[in-house]
């Protein structure tokens, strides 16, 4: 229950914002209580603002009520910057606008755009944003700028601080400043002269103090994000230039970033990388100065424990496992505009590093698979190393930097420090060119003894970095909460006093993200520690990094994969401690909808997760645990009599189509929506794309054809049941019949497996938690297909990608060759057909299983054979998720919310490889979507 002052805030805010944007429900506030750090704070209120006006109103109201407020985008921050126990303002889903000008030389982004997406938008111009953090495909522009995130190739020259053009800000009282607008600057100076005056005063004070000036200058010769950006006062002289650069790296403690304009950087077309192996980390560090003077774009250090975390990956080089315990790798990249320049740079690098002995030879590669693996392995090191920790422990990452000439000595000192405190799993990796090392290790926070061990380690680490090597306690991950107690120790009393003044200038009431960066509590880094109790083996290795969230269809509707894991862990914790039975009961009740019902279980989260955590498998396990003996008995009946279910389904769909024809679409939609509401959402939701039933059962060929080639065709239970939607041409065949027509045109005799009307891949069962029943159906299908293919003599065609994916996942060592629709069309059918009437334009949608199978490029190849122009829809999952588009239609609506604007007006139809997805796409895009087989049949007539 909200305390009075928050209840008053919520009431006042409710006069301005819709209720659904003001979140106080415990299951959602707890879900938002995490970022990628090892801290947890559950907000009282989460406010999802959709535009600047809403942000201004929320910020102003918090200021008036003197309530702390924290700003958040993706929540991938590693030091606790994006969490609060007060008001959390979230600016993500409706903050995707951008403007690219001057032929890509400058780009303005709202804070909710993912960094990787920004680079996709800039790619046609041959440009990109400067920052390139390892989390770039999850982190959003707001957080990238607020934390001054850098990364592998950008160093310090191309970070947000050095590529900032202008910024638009909302201050504590709702005042807006756009530094690109002269009028806005003038109005701000009139309204807040005290801010401008104080900035000028600090600038003059630093400029007149040569000792302080040189101290600041020296501190920024290496990477440094500890505290506020004091370098702004020596790099710039005009107050507004200083002000906007102070915002970079301020971690949301000074103002809200509404937009940011970057000076973009060149995105070189040609790239190559290599892995250099060295006997020890000391030897590798000795090579870094040589590489610094060569034409490299990045040099990444990976110690032996880092290598161990990725050596079992399928694409990992075999020599990884044979490296000595002291070994160290340097991942080195060169970039160029031409192939000749690239090869020249490779030779220069090889020549430069020749004085330092390596373990074996090294070769640069531009091979897409090898190149992608090298960088994927490096970018995912935090989650992959974190996944190796013991269940119940927390993954800690620290981020320090040293002068380059001290890197080798400092690296050895760090290893000795970890050995002293018996952190045997500690990993060192980082950006060697900048002397920047990331330290990852697991920590048990369950006892006072273990917490004190961590406290002692931190105290010695701070002393080592600050006093022994004069380094930075934070190089790029932000000060956050875990280094806030040590900012003064690194900077000294005088510089720290200036930081206190900066905070006071912009936050006089100390309510903007309090506790972050500036904190007088010397033990704040030991408080509000995140619990990670054992929940389920599939998700126990999750470190809550948030990489998965941008790939989840339900994120923004209910919960993301990370948030589902957070709720699972909180339920497990409450069950173990029994300290809040009321909350536990509430979470369990609401988890049914937020965790289970609205999870598409599509597995796309695993594609983004460096350790391949498929939260869908976890949710299926949750579903399975809820099943009763009666549920299993009913499921077994349908396993044995699936043909009866498809028969009933076929005639039910025909009955519904009859009503649709009589009532009309509008009345039908209105009536079905009302009936669903009366039934308390138990009845499925009808939509305009609802198909009728198929015309007939499968009829095997009576006599052998004269075709020389044979193919086994397995029509899915969906396509045996669902026929055409109303927007199909009346002359068109049901898909199962059209495929036979197409196969015969290609010269194939079609063979059906015996008992086809009762066969199924098992997905309708396993997706609902009936794992054994799903396996039973899948095994029966394998047996039938093996017989039909004459023990593997003939190929087998699946007509839906999800069915093929499910079967292939469970039977990848089968004795026959089976095909997804895309592979079959491209490799088998099209070579036997002639495209006689290609289309001008088509739109395609790669469904989830296509993405997981890695067939997106092949789908594009198929489409390019059939049309002069191809549009690929940019979306993760359509959210139909089997039958959930009918039972939880809001998931499908949420997943397709951006489709309409992606489909050009000139394009009349879309194509895919999943019947249920096509229904959902049609319903919410106002364009008919059909199987890709319809397109192939049309263009090869």
Coordinates of N, CA and C in Angstrom, one line a residue, residues 435-552:
X435 N 43.7 1.2 -21.3 CA 44.0 0.7 -20.0 C 42.8 0.4 -19.1
X436 N 41.7 0.1 -19.8 CA 40.4 -0.1 -19.1 C 40.1 -1.6 -18.9
X437 N 40.0 -2.0 -17.6 CA 39.8 -3.4 -17.3 C 38.4 -3.6 -16.6
X438 N 37.7 -4.6 -17.0 CA 36.5 -5.0 -16.3 C 36.8 -6.2 -15.4
X439 N 36.3 -6.2 -14.2 CA 36.6 -7.2 -13.3 C 35.3 -7.9 -12.9
X440 N 35.1 -9.2 -13.2 CA 33.9 -9.9 -13.0 C 34.2 -11.0 -12.1
X441 N 33.3 -11.1 -11.0 CA 33.5 -12.3 -10.1 C 32.1 -12.5 -9.4
X442 N 32.0 -13.7 -8.8 CA 30.7 -14.0 -8.2 C 30.9 -13.7 -6.7
X443 N 29.7 -13.3 -6.1 CA 29.7 -12.9 -4.7 C 28.5 -13.5 -4.0
X444 N 28.8 -14.1 -2.8 CA 27.7 -14.5 -2.0 C 27.3 -13.4 -1.0
X445 N 26.1 -13.0 -1.0 CA 25.7 -11.9 0.0 C 24.7 -12.5 1.0
X446 N 24.8 -13.8 1.3 CA 23.8 -14.4 2.2 C 24.2 -14.3 3.7
X447 N 25.5 -14.0 3.9 CA 25.9 -13.9 5.3 C 26.7 -12.6 5.6
X448 N 26.8 -12.2 6.8 CA 27.6 -11.0 7.2 C 29.1 -11.2 6.9
X449 N 29.5 -12.5 7.0 CA 30.9 -12.8 6.8 C 31.3 -12.6 5.3
X450 N 30.4 -13.1 4.4 CA 30.6 -12.9 3.0 C 30.5 -11.5 2.5
X451 N 29.6 -10.7 3.1 CA 29.5 -9.3 2.8 C 30.7 -8.5 3.3
X452 N 31.3 -8.9 4.4 CA 32.5 -8.2 4.9 C 33.7 -8.6 4.0
X453 N 33.7 -9.8 3.6 CA 34.8 -10.2 2.6 C 34.7 -9.3 1.4
X454 N 33.5 -9.0 0.9 CA 33.4 -8.1 -0.3 C 33.8 -6.7 0.1
X455 N 33.4 -6.3 1.3 CA 33.7 -4.9 1.7 C 35.3 -4.7 1.8
X456 N 35.9 -5.7 2.3 CA 37.4 -5.7 2.4 C 38.1 -5.6 1.1
X457 N 37.5 -6.5 0.2 CA 38.1 -6.5 -1.2 C 37.9 -5.1 -1.8
X458 N 36.7 -4.5 -1.7 CA 36.5 -3.2 -2.3 C 37.4 -2.1 -1.7
X459 N 37.6 -2.2 -0.4 CA 38.5 -1.2 0.2 C 39.9 -1.3 -0.4
X460 N 40.4 -2.5 -0.5 CA 41.8 -2.7 -1.1 C 41.8 -2.4 -2.5
X461 N 40.7 -2.7 -3.3 CA 40.7 -2.4 -4.7 C 40.8 -0.9 -4.9
X462 N 40.0 -0.1 -4.1 CA 40.1 1.3 -4.2 C 41.5 1.9 -3.9
X463 N 42.1 1.4 -2.9 CA 43.4 1.8 -2.6 C 44.4 1.5 -3.7
X464 N 44.3 0.3 -4.2 CA 45.2 -0.1 -5.3 C 45.0 0.8 -6.5
X465 N 43.8 1.0 -6.9 CA 43.6 1.9 -8.1 C 44.0 3.3 -7.9
X466 N 43.5 3.9 -6.7 CA 43.7 5.3 -6.5 C 45.2 5.6 -6.1
X467 N 45.7 4.9 -5.1 CA 47.0 5.3 -4.5 C 48.2 4.7 -5.2
X468 N 48.0 3.4 -5.5 CA 49.1 2.7 -6.1 C 49.4 3.0 -7.6
X469 N 48.2 3.2 -8.3 CA 48.4 3.4 -9.8 C 47.8 4.7 -10.3
X470 N 47.2 5.5 -9.4 CA 46.5 6.8 -9.8 C 45.6 6.5 -11.0
X471 N 44.7 5.6 -10.9 CA 43.8 5.2 -12.0 C 42.4 5.7 -11.7
X472 N 41.5 5.2 -12.5 CA 40.0 5.6 -12.4 C 39.3 4.4 -11.8
X473 N 38.5 4.7 -10.8 CA 37.6 3.7 -10.2 C 36.5 3.3 -11.1
X474 N 36.1 4.2 -11.9 CA 35.1 3.9 -13.0 C 35.6 4.5 -14.3
X475 N 35.6 3.6 -15.3 CA 36.1 4.1 -16.6 C 35.0 4.3 -17.6
X476 N 33.9 3.5 -17.5 CA 32.8 3.7 -18.5 C 31.5 3.2 -18.0
X477 N 31.4 2.5 -16.9 CA 30.1 2.0 -16.5 C 29.4 2.9 -15.5
X478 N 29.9 4.0 -15.2 CA 29.3 5.0 -14.3 C 29.5 4.7 -12.9
X479 N 29.5 5.8 -12.1 CA 29.8 5.7 -10.6 C 28.7 4.9 -9.9
X480 N 27.4 5.2 -10.2 CA 26.3 4.5 -9.6 C 26.3 4.6 -8.1
X481 N 25.9 3.4 -7.5 CA 25.9 3.3 -6.1 C 27.1 2.6 -5.5
X482 N 27.7 1.7 -6.3 CA 28.8 0.9 -5.8 C 30.1 1.7 -5.7
X483 N 30.3 2.8 -6.4 CA 31.5 3.6 -6.2 C 31.2 5.0 -5.6
X484 N 30.0 5.3 -5.4 CA 29.6 6.6 -4.8 C 30.4 6.9 -3.5
X485 N 30.6 5.9 -2.6 CA 31.3 6.2 -1.4 C 32.8 6.6 -1.6
X486 N 33.3 6.3 -2.8 CA 34.7 6.5 -3.0 C 35.1 7.6 -3.9
X487 N 34.1 8.4 -4.4 CA 34.4 9.4 -5.3 C 35.4 10.5 -4.7
X488 N 35.1 10.9 -3.5 CA 36.0 11.8 -2.9 C 37.4 11.3 -2.7
X489 N 37.6 10.0 -2.4 CA 38.9 9.4 -2.3 C 39.7 9.5 -3.6
X490 N 39.0 9.2 -4.7 CA 39.7 9.3 -6.0 C 40.0 10.7 -6.4
X491 N 39.1 11.7 -6.2 CA 39.3 13.0 -6.7 C 39.9 14.0 -5.7
X492 N 39.8 13.7 -4.4 CA 40.3 14.6 -3.5 C 39.2 15.6 -3.0
X493 N 39.5 16.2 -1.8 CA 38.5 17.1 -1.2 C 38.0 18.2 -2.1
X494 N 39.0 18.9 -2.7 CA 38.7 20.1 -3.5 C 37.8 19.8 -4.7
X495 N 38.2 18.8 -5.5 CA 37.4 18.5 -6.7 C 36.0 17.9 -6.3
X496 N 36.0 17.1 -5.2 CA 34.7 16.6 -4.8 C 33.8 17.7 -4.3
X497 N 34.3 18.7 -3.7 CA 33.5 19.9 -3.2 C 32.8 20.5 -4.5
X498 N 33.5 20.6 -5.6 CA 32.9 21.1 -6.8 C 31.8 20.2 -7.3
X499 N 31.9 18.9 -7.1 CA 30.9 18.0 -7.6 C 29.6 18.2 -6.7
X500 N 29.8 18.5 -5.4 CA 28.7 18.7 -4.5 C 28.0 20.0 -5.0
X501 N 28.7 21.0 -5.4 CA 28.1 22.3 -5.9 C 27.4 22.0 -7.2
X502 N 27.9 21.2 -8.0 CA 27.2 20.9 -9.3 C 25.9 20.2 -9.0
X503 N 25.9 19.3 -8.1 CA 24.6 18.6 -7.8 C 23.6 19.6 -7.2
X504 N 24.1 20.5 -6.4 CA 23.2 21.5 -5.8 C 22.7 22.5 -6.8
X505 N 23.4 22.8 -7.8 CA 23.0 23.8 -8.9 C 21.7 23.2 -9.6
X506 N 21.8 22.0 -10.0 CA 20.7 21.4 -10.8 C 19.7 20.7 -10.0
X507 N 19.9 20.4 -8.7 CA 19.0 19.6 -7.9 C 19.0 20.2 -6.5
X508 N 18.4 21.4 -6.3 CA 18.5 22.0 -5.0 C 17.7 21.3 -3.9
X509 N 16.7 20.5 -4.3 CA 16.0 19.7 -3.3 C 16.5 18.3 -3.1
X510 N 17.6 17.9 -3.9 CA 18.2 16.6 -3.8 C 17.2 15.5 -4.0
X511 N 16.4 15.6 -5.0 CA 15.4 14.6 -5.3 C 15.6 13.9 -6.6
X512 N 16.6 14.3 -7.4 CA 16.8 13.7 -8.7 C 17.8 12.5 -8.6
X513 N 17.3 11.3 -8.7 CA 18.1 10.1 -8.5 C 19.1 10.2 -7.4
X514 N 18.5 10.4 -6.2 CA 19.4 10.6 -5.0 C 20.1 9.3 -4.7
X515 N 21.3 9.4 -4.1 CA 22.1 8.3 -3.7 C 23.1 7.8 -4.8
X516 N 22.8 8.2 -6.0 CA 23.7 7.9 -7.1 C 24.8 8.9 -7.3
X517 N 26.0 8.5 -7.5 CA 27.2 9.4 -7.7 C 27.6 10.1 -6.4
X518 N 26.7 10.9 -5.8 CA 26.9 11.6 -4.6 C 26.2 11.0 -3.5
X519 N 27.0 10.5 -2.5 CA 26.3 9.7 -1.4 C 27.2 9.8 -0.2
X520 N 26.7 10.3 0.9 CA 27.5 10.5 2.1 C 27.5 9.2 3.0
X521 N 26.8 8.2 2.6 CA 26.8 6.9 3.3 C 28.0 6.1 2.9
X522 N 28.9 5.9 3.8 CA 30.2 5.1 3.4 C 29.9 3.7 3.1
X523 N 28.7 3.2 3.5 CA 28.5 1.7 3.3 C 27.3 1.5 2.3
X524 N 27.0 2.6 1.5 CA 25.8 2.4 0.6 C 26.1 1.3 -0.4
X525 N 27.3 1.0 -0.7 CA 27.7 0.0 -1.7 C 27.4 -1.4 -1.1
X526 N 27.1 -1.5 0.2 CA 26.8 -2.8 0.8 C 25.4 -2.9 1.2
X527 N 24.5 -2.0 0.8 CA 23.1 -2.0 1.1 C 22.3 -2.3 -0.1
X528 N 21.0 -2.8 0.1 CA 20.1 -3.0 -0.9 C 20.6 -4.0 -2.0
X529 N 21.3 -5.1 -1.5 CA 21.9 -6.0 -2.3 C 20.9 -7.0 -2.9
X530 N 21.1 -7.4 -4.1 CA 20.1 -8.2 -4.9 C 20.2 -9.7 -4.5
X531 N 19.0 -10.2 -4.2 CA 19.0 -11.7 -3.9 C 18.7 -12.5 -5.1
X532 N 19.4 -13.6 -5.3 CA 19.2 -14.4 -6.5 C 19.0 -15.8 -6.1
X533 N 17.9 -16.2 -5.4 CA 17.7 -17.5 -5.0 C 17.5 -18.5 -6.2
X534 N 17.8 -19.7 -6.0 CA 17.5 -20.7 -7.0 C 16.0 -20.7 -7.3
X535 N 15.7 -20.7 -8.6 CA 14.3 -20.6 -9.1 C 14.0 -21.7 -10.0
X536 N 14.8 -21.9 -11.1 CA 14.7 -23.0 -12.0 C 16.0 -23.0 -12.8
X537 N 16.5 -24.3 -13.0 CA 17.8 -24.4 -13.7 C 17.9 -23.6 -15.0
X538 N 16.8 -23.4 -15.7 CA 16.9 -22.7 -17.0 C 17.3 -21.3 -16.8
X539 N 16.8 -20.6 -15.7 CA 17.0 -19.2 -15.5 C 18.0 -18.8 -14.4
X540 N 18.5 -19.8 -13.6 CA 19.3 -19.5 -12.5 C 20.6 -18.8 -12.9
X541 N 21.1 -19.0 -14.1 CA 22.3 -18.3 -14.5 C 22.1 -16.9 -15.0
X542 N 20.9 -16.4 -15.1 CA 20.6 -15.1 -15.5 C 21.2 -14.0 -14.6
X543 N 21.8 -13.0 -15.1 CA 22.4 -11.9 -14.3 C 21.5 -10.7 -14.4
X544 N 20.3 -10.8 -15.1 CA 19.4 -9.7 -15.2 C 20.0 -8.5 -16.0
X545 N 20.8 -8.8 -17.0 CA 21.5 -7.8 -17.8 C 20.5 -7.0 -18.7
X546 N 19.4 -7.6 -19.1 CA 18.4 -6.9 -19.9 C 18.6 -7.0 -21.4
X547 N 19.6 -7.8 -21.8 CA 19.9 -8.0 -23.3 C 18.6 -8.5 -24.0
X548 N 17.8 -9.3 -23.3 CA 16.7 -10.0 -23.9 C 15.5 -9.1 -24.2
X549 N 15.4 -8.0 -23.5 CA 14.1 -7.2 -23.5 C 13.7 -6.7 -24.8
X550 N 14.7 -6.3 -25.6 CA 14.3 -5.7 -26.9 C 13.8 -6.8 -27.9
X551 N 13.9 -8.1 -27.5 CA 13.5 -9.1 -28.4 C 12.2 -9.8 -27.9
X552 N 11.6 -9.2 -26.9 CA 10.4 -9.8 -26.3 C 9.1 -9.1 -26.7

